[in-house]
Short mmCIF file of C-alpha atoms in Angstrom, two decimals:
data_model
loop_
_atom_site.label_atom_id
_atom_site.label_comp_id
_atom_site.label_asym_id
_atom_site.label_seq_id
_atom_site.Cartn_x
_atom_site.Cartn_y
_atom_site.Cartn_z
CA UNK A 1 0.00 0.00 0.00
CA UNK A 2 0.83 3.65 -0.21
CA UNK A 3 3.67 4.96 2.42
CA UNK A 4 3.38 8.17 4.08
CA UNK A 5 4.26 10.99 1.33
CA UNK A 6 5.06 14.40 1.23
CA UNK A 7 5.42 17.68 -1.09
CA UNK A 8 6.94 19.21 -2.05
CA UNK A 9 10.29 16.92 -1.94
CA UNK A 10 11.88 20.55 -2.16
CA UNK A 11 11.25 24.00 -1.66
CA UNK A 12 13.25 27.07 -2.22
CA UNK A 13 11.67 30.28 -0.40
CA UNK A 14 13.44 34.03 0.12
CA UNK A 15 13.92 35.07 3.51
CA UNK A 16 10.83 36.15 4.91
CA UNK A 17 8.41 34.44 2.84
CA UNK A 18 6.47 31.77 4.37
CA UNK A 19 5.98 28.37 3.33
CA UNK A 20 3.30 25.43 3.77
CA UNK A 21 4.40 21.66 3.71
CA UNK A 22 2.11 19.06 2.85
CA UNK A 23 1.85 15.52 4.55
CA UNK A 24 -0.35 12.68 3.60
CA UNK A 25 0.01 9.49 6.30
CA UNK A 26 -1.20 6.32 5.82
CA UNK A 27 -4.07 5.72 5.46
CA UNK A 28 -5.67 4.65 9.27
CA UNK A 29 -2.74 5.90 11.08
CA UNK A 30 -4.61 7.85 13.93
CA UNK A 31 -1.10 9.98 14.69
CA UNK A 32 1.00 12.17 12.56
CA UNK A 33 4.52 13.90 14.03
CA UNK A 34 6.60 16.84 12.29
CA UNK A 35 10.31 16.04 12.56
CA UNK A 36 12.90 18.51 11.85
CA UNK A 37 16.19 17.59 10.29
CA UNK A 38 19.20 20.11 9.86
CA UNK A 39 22.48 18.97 7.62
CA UNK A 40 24.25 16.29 9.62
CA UNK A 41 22.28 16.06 12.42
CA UNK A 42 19.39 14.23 14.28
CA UNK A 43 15.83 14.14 14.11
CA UNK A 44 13.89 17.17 16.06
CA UNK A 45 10.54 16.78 17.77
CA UNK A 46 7.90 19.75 16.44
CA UNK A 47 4.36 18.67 17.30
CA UNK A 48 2.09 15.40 16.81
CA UNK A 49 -1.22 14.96 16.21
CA UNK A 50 -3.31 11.91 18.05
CA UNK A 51 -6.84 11.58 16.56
CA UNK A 52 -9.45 14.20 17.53
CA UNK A 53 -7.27 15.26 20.95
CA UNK A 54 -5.40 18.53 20.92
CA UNK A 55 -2.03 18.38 19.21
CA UNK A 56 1.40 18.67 20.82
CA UNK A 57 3.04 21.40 20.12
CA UNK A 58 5.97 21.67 23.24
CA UNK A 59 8.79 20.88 20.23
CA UNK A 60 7.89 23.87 17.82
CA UNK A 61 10.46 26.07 17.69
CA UNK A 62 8.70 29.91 17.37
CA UNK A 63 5.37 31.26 17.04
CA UNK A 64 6.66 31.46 13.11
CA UNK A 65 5.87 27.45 13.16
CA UNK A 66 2.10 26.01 13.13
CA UNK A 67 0.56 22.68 11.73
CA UNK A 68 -2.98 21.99 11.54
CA UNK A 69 -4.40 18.45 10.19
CA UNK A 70 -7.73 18.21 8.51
CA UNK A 71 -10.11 15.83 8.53
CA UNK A 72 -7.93 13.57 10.99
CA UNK A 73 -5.36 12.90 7.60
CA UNK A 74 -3.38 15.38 5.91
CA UNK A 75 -1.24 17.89 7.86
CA UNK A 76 0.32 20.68 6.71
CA UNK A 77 2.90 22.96 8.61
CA UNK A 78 3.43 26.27 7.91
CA UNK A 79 6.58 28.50 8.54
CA UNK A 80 5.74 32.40 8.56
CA UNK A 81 8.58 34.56 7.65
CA UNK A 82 11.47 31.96 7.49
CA UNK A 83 14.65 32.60 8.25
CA UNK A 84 17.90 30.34 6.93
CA UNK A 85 18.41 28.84 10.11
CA UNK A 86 14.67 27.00 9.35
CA UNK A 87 16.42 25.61 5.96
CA UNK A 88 16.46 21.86 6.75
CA UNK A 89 14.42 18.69 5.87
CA UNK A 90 11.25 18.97 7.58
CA UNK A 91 10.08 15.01 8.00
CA UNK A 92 6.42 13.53 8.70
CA UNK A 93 5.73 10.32 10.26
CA UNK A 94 2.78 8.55 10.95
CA UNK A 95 1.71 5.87 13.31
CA UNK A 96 -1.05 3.45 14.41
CA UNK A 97 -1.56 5.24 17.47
CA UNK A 98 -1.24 5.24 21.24
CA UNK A 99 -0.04 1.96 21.71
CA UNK A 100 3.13 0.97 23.55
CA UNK A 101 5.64 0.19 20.54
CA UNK A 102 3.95 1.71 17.41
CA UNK A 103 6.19 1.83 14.90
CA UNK A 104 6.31 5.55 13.12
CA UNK A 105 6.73 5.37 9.35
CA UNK A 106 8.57 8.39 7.64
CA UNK A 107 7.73 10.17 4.64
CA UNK A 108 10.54 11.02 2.42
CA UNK A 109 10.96 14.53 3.59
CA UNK A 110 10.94 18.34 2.19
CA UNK A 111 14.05 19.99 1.38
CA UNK A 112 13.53 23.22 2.72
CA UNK A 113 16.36 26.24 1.51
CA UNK A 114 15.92 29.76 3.01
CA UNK A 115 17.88 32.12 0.50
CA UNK B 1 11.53 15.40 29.54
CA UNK B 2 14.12 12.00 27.82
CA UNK B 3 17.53 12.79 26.72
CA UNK B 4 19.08 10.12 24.18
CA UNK B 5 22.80 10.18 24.18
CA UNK B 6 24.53 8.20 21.01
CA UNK B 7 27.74 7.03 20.14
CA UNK B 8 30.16 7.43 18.15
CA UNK B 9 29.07 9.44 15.47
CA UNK B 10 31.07 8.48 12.83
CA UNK B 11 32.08 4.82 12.62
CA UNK B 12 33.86 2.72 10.19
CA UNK B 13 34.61 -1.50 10.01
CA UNK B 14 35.99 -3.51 7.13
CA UNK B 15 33.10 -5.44 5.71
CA UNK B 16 32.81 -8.80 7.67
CA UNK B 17 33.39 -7.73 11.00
CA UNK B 18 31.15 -6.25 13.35
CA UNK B 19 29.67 -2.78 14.26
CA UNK B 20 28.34 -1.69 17.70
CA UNK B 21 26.50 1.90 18.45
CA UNK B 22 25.46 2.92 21.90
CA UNK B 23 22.95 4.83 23.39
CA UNK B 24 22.20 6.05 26.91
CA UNK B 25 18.48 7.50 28.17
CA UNK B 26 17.54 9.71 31.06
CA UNK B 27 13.88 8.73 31.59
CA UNK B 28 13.78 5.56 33.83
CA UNK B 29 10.46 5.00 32.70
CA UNK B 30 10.97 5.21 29.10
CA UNK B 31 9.89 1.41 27.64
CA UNK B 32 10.42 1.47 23.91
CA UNK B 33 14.02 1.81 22.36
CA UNK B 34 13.65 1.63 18.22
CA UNK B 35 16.01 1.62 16.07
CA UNK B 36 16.32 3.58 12.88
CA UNK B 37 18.42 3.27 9.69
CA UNK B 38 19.02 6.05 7.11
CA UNK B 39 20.34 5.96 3.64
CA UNK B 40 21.63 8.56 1.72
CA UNK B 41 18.86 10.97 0.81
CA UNK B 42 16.34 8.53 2.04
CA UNK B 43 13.73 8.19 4.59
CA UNK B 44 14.54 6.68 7.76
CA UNK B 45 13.20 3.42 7.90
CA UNK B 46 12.83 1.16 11.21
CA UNK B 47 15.25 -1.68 11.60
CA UNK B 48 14.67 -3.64 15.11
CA UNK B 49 12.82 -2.32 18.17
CA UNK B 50 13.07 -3.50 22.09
CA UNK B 51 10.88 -3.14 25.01
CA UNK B 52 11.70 -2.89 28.38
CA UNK B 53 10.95 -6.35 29.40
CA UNK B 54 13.76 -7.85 27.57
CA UNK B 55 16.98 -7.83 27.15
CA UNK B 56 17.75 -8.30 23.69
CA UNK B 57 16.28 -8.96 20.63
CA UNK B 58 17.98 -10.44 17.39
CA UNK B 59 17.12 -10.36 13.59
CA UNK B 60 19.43 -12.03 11.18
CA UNK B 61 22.51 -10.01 11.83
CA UNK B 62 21.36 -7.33 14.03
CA UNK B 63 20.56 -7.52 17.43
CA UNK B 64 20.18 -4.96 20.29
CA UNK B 65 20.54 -5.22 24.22
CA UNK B 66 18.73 -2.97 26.71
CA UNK B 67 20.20 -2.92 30.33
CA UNK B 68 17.42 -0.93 31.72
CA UNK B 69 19.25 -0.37 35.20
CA UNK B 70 22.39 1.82 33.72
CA UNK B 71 19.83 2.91 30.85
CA UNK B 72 21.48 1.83 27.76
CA UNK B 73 21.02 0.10 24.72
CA UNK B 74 23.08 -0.83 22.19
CA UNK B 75 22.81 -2.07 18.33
CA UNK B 76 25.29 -4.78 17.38
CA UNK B 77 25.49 -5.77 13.46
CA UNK B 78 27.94 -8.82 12.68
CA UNK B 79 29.32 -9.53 9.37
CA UNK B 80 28.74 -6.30 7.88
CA UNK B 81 28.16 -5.72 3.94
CA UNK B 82 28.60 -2.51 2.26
CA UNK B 83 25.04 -2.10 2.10
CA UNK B 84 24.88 -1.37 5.94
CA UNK B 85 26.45 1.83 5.60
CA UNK B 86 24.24 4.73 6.68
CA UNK B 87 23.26 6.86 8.97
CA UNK B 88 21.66 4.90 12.45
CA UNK B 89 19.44 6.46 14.77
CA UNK B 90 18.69 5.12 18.56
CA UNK B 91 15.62 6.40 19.92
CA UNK B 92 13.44 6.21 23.22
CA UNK B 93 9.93 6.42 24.27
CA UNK B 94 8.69 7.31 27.76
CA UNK B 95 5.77 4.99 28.66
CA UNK B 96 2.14 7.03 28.78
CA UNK B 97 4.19 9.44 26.39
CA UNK B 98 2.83 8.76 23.10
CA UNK B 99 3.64 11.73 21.52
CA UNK B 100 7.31 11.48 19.99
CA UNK B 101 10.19 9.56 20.28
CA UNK B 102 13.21 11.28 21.15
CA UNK B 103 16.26 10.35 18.53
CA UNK B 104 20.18 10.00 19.25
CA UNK B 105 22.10 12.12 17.31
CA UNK B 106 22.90 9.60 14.65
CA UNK B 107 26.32 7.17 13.93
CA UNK B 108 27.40 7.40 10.39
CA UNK B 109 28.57 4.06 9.61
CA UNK B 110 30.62 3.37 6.97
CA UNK B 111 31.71 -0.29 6.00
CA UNK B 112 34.49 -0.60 3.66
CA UNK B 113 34.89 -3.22 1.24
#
């Protein structure tokens, strides 16, 4: 069946503009998390969705970062007025759900690049 | 909230012999320790997981221990093949915390041929 996927694979944005990326899980998975990934490093918490509850957001990094998901599928996070320190891949995984060893399956990413 | 610790971050074996990457956590209660692989430009993809009633787990030629009393786990790969090089990722999971899993910083292993 269909993995979790994302677009756009990569995005190229001035400084200032903002920027929405899009995530579609799989299909079922009750929870959705935004990872951030800079050059060379590990993966970085941003927020997660469970279902109908209210999401997580204790890993976003500024008020410039939100992420909404409709419908209980798709998520999209937005970056207002990006800066180059927010160029990185932005990753979206999804999940079965609150369980105690639910594997999280990772969308190929969006190449983000703040000019 | 869980701090992962991994190392080393680089790593390199000849191709046969074995690789090992270690991980500490801060959250006693943390229960779920997954492991992650990551090629080149691709996704990260899960490997092997363990939970915290066991002490180690095997799959074919990798394998991971958990000693849950100095809170560490570690990823062991024998008779490594070229293909194994990439980027690996501990993580951990703090039990009635379903939101995230909270990654190592990665090991970059390379195998040479």
């Amino acid at each position: 069946g269909a993995g979790v996927s994302q677009s756009p694979s990569n995005k190229v944005t001035e400084k200032g503009k903002d920027v929405e990326l899009r995530c579609d899980p799989i299909s079922g998975h009750t929870a959705l998390y935004w990872y951030r990934q800079s050059l060379g490093q590990g993966l970085e918490f941003l927020i997660y969705f469970q279902g109908n509850s209210a999401p997580d957001k204790s890993g976003l990094p500024s008020d410039r970062f939100s992420a909404e998901r409709t419908g209980g599928s798709v998520s999209t996070l937005t970056i207002q007025r990006t800066q180059q320190e927010d160029s990185a891949v932005y990753l979206c995984a999804s999940s079965l759900g609150f369980s105690g060893g639910s594997e999280q399956f990772f969308g190929p990413g969006t190449r983000l690049t703040v000019l | 909230g869980e701090n992962v610790e991994q190392h080393p971050s680089t790593l390199s074996v000849q191709e046969g012999d074995s690789a090992v990457i270690k991980c500490t956590y801060s959250d006693s209660a943390s229960n779920y320790f997954p492991w992650y692989k990551q090629e080149l430009g691709k996704r990260p993809q899960l490997i092997i997981d363990i939970r915290s009633n066991v002490g180690e787990k095997k799959d074919q030629r990798i394998a991971v221990t958990l000693n849950k009393t100095a809170k560490h786990f570690s990823l062991h790969i024998t008779e490594t093949q070229p293909e194994d090089s990439a980027v690996y990722f501990c993580a951990a999971r703090t039990s009635g915390s379903a939101r995230q899993l909270t990654f190592g910083s990665g090991t970059q292993l390379t195998v040479l041929p």
